[in-house]
Short mmCIF file of C-alpha atoms in Angstrom, two decimals:
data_model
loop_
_atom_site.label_atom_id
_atom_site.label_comp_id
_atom_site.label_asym_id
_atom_site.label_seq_id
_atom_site.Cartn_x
_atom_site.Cartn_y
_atom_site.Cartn_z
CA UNK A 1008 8.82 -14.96 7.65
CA UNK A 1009 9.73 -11.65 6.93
CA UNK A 1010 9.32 -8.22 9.68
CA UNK A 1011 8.82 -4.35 9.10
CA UNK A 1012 9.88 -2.99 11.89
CA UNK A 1013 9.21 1.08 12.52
CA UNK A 1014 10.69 2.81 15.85
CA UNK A 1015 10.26 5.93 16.98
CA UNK A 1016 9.80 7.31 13.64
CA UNK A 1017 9.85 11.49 12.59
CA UNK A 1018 9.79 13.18 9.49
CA UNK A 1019 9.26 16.75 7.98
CA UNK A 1020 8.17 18.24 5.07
CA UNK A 1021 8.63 21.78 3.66
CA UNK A 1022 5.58 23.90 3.52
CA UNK A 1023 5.31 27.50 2.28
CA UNK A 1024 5.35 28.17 6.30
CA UNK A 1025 8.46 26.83 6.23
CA UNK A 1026 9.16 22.81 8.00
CA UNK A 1027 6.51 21.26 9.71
CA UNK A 1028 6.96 17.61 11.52
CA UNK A 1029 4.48 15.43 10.14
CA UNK A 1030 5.42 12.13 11.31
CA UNK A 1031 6.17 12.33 15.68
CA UNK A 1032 7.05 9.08 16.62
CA UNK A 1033 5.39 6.29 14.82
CA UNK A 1034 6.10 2.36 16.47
CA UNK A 1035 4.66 -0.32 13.95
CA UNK A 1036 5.90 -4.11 13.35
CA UNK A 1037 4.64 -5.85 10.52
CA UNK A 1038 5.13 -9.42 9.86
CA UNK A 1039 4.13 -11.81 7.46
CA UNK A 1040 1.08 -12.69 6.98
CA UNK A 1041 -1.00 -10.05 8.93
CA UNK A 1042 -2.92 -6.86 8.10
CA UNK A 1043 -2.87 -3.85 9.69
CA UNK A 1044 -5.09 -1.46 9.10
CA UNK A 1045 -4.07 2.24 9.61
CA UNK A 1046 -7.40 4.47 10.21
CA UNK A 1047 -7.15 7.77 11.13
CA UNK A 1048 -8.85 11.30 10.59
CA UNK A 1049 -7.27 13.38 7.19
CA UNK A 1050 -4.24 15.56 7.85
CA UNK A 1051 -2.98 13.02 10.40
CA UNK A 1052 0.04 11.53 8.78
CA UNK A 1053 -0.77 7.90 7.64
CA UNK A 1054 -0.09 8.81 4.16
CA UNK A 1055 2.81 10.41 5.40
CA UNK A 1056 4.10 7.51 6.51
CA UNK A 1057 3.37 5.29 3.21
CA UNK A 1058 5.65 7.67 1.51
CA UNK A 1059 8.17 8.04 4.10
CA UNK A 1060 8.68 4.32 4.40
CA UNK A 1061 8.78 4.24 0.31
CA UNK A 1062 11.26 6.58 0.22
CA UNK A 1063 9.50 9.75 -1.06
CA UNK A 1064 12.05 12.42 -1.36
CA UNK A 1065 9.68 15.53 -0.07
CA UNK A 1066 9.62 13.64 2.87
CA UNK A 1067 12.85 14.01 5.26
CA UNK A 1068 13.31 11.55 7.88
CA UNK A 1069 14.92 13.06 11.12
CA UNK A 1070 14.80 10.80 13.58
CA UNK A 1071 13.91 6.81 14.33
CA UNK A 1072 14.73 3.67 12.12
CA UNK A 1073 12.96 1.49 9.73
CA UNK A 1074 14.10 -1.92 9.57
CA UNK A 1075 13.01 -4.83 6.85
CA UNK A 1076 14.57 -8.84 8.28
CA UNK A 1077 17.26 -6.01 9.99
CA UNK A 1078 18.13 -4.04 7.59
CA UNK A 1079 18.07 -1.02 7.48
CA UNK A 1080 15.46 0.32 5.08
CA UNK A 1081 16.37 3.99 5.20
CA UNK A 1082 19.50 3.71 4.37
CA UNK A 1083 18.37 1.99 0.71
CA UNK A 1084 17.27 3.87 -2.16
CA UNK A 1085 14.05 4.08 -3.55
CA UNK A 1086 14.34 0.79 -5.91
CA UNK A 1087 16.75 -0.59 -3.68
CA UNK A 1088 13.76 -0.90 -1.01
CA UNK A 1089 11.41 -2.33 -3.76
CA UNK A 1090 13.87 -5.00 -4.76
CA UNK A 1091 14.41 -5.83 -0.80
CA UNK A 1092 10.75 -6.62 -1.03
CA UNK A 1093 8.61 -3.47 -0.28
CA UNK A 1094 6.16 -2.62 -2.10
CA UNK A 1095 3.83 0.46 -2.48
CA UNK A 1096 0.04 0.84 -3.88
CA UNK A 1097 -0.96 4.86 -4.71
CA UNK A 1098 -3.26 6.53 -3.79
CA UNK A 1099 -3.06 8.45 -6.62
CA UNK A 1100 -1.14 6.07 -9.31
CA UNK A 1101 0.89 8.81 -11.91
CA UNK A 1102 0.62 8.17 -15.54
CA UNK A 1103 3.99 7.04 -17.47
CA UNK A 1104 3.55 8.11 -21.29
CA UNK A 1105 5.39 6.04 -23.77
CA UNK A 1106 5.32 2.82 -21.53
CA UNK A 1107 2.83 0.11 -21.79
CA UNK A 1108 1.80 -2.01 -18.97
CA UNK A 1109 3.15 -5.27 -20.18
CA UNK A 1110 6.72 -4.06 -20.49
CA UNK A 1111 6.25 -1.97 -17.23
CA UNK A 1112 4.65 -5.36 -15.30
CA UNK A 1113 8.07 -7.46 -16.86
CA UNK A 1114 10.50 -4.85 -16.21
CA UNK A 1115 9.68 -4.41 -12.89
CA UNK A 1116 9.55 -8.54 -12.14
CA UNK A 1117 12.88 -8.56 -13.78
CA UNK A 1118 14.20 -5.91 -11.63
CA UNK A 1119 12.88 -7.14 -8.29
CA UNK A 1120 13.44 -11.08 -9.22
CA UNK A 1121 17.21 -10.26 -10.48
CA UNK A 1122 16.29 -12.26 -14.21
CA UNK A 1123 13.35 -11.71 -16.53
CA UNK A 1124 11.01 -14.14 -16.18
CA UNK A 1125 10.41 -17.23 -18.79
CA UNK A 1126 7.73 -14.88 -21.65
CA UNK A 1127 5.34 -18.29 -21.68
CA UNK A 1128 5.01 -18.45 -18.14
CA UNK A 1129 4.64 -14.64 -17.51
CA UNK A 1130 2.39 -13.83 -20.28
CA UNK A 1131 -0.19 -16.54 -18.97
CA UNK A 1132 0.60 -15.62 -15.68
CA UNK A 1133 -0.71 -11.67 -16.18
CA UNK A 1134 -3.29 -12.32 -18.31
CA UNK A 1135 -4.27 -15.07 -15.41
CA UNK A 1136 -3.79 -12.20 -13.25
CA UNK A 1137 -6.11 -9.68 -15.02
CA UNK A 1138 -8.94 -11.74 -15.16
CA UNK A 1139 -9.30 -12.54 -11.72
CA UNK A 1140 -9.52 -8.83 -11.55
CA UNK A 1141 -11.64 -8.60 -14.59
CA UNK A 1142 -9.20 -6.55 -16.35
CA UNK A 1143 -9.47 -6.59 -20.37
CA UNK A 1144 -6.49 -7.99 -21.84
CA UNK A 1145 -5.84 -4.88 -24.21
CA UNK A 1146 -4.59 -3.06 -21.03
CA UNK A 1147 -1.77 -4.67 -21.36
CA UNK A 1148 -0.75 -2.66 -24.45
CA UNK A 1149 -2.12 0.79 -22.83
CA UNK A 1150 0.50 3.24 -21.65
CA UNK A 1151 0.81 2.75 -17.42
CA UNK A 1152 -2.02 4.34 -16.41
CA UNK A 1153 -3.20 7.13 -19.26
CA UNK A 1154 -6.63 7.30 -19.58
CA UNK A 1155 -7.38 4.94 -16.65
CA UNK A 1156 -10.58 5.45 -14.84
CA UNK A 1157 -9.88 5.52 -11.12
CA UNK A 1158 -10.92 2.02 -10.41
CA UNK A 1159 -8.65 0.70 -13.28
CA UNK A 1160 -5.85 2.38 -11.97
CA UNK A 1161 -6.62 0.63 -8.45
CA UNK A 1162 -7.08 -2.97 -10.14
CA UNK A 1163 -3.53 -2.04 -11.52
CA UNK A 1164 -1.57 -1.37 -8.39
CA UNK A 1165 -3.66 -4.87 -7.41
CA UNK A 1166 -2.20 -6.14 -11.01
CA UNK A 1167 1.48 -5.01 -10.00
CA UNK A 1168 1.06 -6.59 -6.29
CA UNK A 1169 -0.26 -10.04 -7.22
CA UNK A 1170 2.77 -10.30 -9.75
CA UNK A 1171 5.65 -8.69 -8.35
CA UNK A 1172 4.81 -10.49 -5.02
CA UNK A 1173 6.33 -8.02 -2.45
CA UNK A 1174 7.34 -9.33 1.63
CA UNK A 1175 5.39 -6.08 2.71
CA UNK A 1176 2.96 -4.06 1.03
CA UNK A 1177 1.76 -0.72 2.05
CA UNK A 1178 -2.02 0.14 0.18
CA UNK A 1179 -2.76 3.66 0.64
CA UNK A 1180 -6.29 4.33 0.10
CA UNK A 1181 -6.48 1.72 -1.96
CA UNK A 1182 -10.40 2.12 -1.82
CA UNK A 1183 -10.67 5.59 -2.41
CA UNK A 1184 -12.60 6.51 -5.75
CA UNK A 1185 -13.84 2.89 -6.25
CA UNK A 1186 -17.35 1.67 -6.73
CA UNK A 1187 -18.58 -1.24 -5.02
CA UNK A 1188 -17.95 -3.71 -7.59
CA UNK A 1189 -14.72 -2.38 -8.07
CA UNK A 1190 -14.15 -2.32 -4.26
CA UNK A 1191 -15.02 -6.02 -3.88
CA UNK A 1192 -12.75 -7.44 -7.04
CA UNK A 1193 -9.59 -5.13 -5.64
CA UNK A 1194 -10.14 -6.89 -2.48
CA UNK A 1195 -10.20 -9.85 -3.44
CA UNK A 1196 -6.76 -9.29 -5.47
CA UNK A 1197 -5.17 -8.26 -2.08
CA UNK A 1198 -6.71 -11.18 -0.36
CA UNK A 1199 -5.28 -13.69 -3.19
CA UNK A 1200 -2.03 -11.89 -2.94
CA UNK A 1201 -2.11 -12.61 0.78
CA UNK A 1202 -3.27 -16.19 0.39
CA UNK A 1203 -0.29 -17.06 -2.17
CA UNK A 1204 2.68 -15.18 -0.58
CA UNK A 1205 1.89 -14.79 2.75
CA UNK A 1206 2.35 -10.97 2.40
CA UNK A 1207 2.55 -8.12 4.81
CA UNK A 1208 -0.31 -5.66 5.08
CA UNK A 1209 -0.32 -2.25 6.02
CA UNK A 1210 -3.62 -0.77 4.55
CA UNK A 1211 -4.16 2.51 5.18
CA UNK A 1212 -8.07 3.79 5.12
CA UNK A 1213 -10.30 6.60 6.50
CA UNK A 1214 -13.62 4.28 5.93
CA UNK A 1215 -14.60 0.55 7.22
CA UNK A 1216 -16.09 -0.29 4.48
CA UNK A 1217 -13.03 -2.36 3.12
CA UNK A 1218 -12.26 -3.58 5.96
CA UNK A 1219 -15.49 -6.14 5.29
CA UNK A 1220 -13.78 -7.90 2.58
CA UNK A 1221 -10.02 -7.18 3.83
CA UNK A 1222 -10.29 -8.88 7.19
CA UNK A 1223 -7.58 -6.66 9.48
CA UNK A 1224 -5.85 -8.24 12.02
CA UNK A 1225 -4.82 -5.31 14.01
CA UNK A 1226 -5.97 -2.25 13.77
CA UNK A 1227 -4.41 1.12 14.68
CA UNK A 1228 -5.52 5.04 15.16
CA UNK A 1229 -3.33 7.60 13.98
CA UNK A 1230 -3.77 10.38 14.84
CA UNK A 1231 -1.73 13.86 14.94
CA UNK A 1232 1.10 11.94 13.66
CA UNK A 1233 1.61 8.64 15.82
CA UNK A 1234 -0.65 5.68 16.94
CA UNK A 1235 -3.28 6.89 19.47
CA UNK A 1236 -4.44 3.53 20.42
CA UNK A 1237 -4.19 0.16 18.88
CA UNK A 1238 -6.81 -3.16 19.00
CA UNK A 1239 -8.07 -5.83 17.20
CA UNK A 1240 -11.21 -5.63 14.44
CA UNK A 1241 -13.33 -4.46 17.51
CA UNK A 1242 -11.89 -0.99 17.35
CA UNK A 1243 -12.59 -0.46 13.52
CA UNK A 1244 -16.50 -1.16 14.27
CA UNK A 1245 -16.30 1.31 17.33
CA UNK A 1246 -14.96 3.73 15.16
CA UNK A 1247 -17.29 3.27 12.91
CA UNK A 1248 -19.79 4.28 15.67
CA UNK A 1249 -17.97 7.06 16.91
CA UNK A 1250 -15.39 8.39 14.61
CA UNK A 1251 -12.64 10.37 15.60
CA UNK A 1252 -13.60 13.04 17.66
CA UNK A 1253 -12.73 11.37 21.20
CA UNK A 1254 -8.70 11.15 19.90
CA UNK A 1255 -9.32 14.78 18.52
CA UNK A 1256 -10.42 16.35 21.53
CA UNK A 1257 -7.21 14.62 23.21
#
């Protein structure tokens, strides 16, 4: 059973206007096994927070802890936190030149698992992997991400989840850009992840519509930087009604 614990979390970023406070007090605790779903109108922080949690360096934390099994998560580096058993899915996943997905997928197991994993066992375990997400095995000898359609870079992050097999992972957006085939197969990746590791789940989304194959268990507001209001599934289908503009006029 592992816990992602967020208190009373701020952080700033630099604008041309100078520093503006982004994040104003975020309180979140993630455990094993659920899925929180992080809704919220844009400009109101939940990426913000993805990043910030990750380790993002425009980001500057000023105030409030972060805490993975207790310890202390902002006091790790960036790979340091991914090896503890965070993990983070893009919204916008960059392209690395010069390094194909195979020997990004093993480098990164080796690095999080502390050994390289047994080649038999891993190769049939990715290409396993890709074709519950009905990836074409010549991806695995395309550079990370160049040339990638949107959705393939989505069903990649999935890829990199199902393998690396994280204690908490944050999706940000993970729905944006895909199609609803695409939608549905990324979905189910997160819900295999879920079913084999008992993962953490903090998805963050603007729409419901994944939310009807990735069942939340809790679901939260943000809004202006912080949780407005917190419920179960309920409050996703009343915002679906209503959207944001009763937290707005707040």
């Amino acid at each position: 059973m592992s816990i992602l614990e967020i208190r009373d979390l701020h952080a700033t970023v630099e604008t041309p206007e100078g520093t503006k406070e982004i994040l104003k007090g975020v309180d979140l605790t993630i455990r094993s096994g659920e899925t929180h779903a992080i809704m919220g109108p844009n400009g109101s922080g939940k990426s913000t927070l993805a990043y910030s949690i990750a380790g993002h360096p425009k980001y500057e934390i000023t105030s409030g802890s972060v805490m993975l099994d207790g310890e202390d998560v902002l006091e790790m580096s960036v790979d340091e936190r991914a090896r503890a058993g965070m993990f983070l899915a893009m919204q916008y996943p960059v392209e690395v030149p010069g390094v194909t997905v195979s020997n990004f997928l093993r480098t990164a197991k080796t690095a999080v698992s502390g050994e390289a994993p047994k080649l038999r066992t891993w190769v049939k375990d990715v290409k396993d992997a890709m074709d519950n997400l009905r990836m074409d095995h010549a991806f695995a000898e395309r550079n990370v991400n160049e040339g990638f359609s949107g959705g393939e870079k989505k069903r990649h992050e999935i890829l990199q989840m199902e393998l690396l097999k994280p204690k908490i992972a944050i999706l940000d957006e993970t729905d944006s850009g895909l199609d609803v085939d695409a939608l549905r197969i990324v979905s189910e990746g997160v819900n295999r992840a879920k079913a084999d590791t008992n993962v953490g789940i903090m998805l963050i989304t603007h729409y419901t519509r994944i939310l009807k194959y990735i069942k939340p268990d809790f679901v939260h507001v943000f809004v202006n930087g912080k949780v407005a209001e917190q419920g179960g599934p309920e409050l996703a289908a009343r915002l679906e009604e209503e959207g944001y503009d009763r937290f707005l006029a707040k």
